[in-house]
Structures are given as C-alpha cells and as structure tokens.
Short mmCIF file of C-alpha atoms in Angstrom, two decimals:
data_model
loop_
_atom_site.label_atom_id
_atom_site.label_comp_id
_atom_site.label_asym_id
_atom_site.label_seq_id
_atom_site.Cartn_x
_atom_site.Cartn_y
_atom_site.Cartn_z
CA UNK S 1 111.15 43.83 160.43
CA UNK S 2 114.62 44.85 160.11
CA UNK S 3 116.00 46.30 157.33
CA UNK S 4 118.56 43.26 156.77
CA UNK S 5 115.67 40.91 156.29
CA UNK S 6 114.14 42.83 153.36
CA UNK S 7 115.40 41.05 149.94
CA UNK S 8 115.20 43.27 146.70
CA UNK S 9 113.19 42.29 144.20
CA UNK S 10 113.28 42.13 140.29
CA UNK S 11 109.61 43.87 137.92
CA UNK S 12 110.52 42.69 134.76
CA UNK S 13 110.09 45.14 132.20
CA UNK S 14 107.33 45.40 129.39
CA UNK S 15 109.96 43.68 127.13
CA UNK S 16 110.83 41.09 129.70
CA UNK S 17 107.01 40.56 129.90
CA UNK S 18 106.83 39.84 125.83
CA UNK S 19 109.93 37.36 125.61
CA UNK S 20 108.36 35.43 128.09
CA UNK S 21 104.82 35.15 126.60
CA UNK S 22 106.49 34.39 123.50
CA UNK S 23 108.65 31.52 125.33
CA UNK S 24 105.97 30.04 126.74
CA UNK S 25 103.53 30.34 124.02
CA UNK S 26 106.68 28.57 121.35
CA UNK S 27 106.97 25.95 124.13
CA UNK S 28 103.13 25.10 124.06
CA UNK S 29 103.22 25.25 120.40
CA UNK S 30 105.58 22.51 120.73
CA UNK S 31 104.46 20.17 123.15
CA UNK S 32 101.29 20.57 120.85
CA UNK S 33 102.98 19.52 117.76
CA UNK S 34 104.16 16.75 119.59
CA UNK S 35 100.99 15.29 120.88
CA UNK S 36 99.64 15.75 117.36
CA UNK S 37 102.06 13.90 115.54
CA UNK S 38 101.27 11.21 117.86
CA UNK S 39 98.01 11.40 117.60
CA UNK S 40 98.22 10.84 114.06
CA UNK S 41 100.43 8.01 113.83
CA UNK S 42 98.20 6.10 115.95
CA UNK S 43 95.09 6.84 113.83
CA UNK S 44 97.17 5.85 110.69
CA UNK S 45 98.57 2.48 112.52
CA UNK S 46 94.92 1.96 113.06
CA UNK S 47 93.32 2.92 109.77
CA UNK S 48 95.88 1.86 107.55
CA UNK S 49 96.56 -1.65 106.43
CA UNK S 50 99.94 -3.10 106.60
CA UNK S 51 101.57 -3.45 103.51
#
C-alpha cells in the first residue's frame, strides 16, 4: 500500500461520543412522541362519540 492511498481518519472524543448519544437518544424521543400522539388520536376517534 502506498502511503498516498492511506486516508486519515477522525476518533471522536469522549465529548463527541456524549453529544451524539444525546442526539440520537432526543431524536428517538421524538419520533416516539410522535407515534404516540397518533396512537392516541386514533383510540379517541374510535372510543369517543362524535358530538
């Protein structure tokens, strides 16, 4: 392999690491709220009579 082949890579740091877990766990958090609230307005279009 010749040395202008090799590409430099990035480590993220410990810090890098915790921004991301938090991104991804806020994103989940929000795709959950979403299904939820749908969830529930199907279960009250069911359940509740129209007025």
């Amino acid at each position: 392999m010749r040395s202008v082949d090799l590409e430099s890579i990035h480590v993220p740091s410990e810090e890098d690491e915790t921004v991301r877990d938090y991104l991804r766990s806020r994103d989940s958090l929000r795709l959950d709220l979403g299904r939820n609230r749908q969830r529930l307005m199907k279960f009250l279009l069911r359940t509740c009579p129209k007025t």
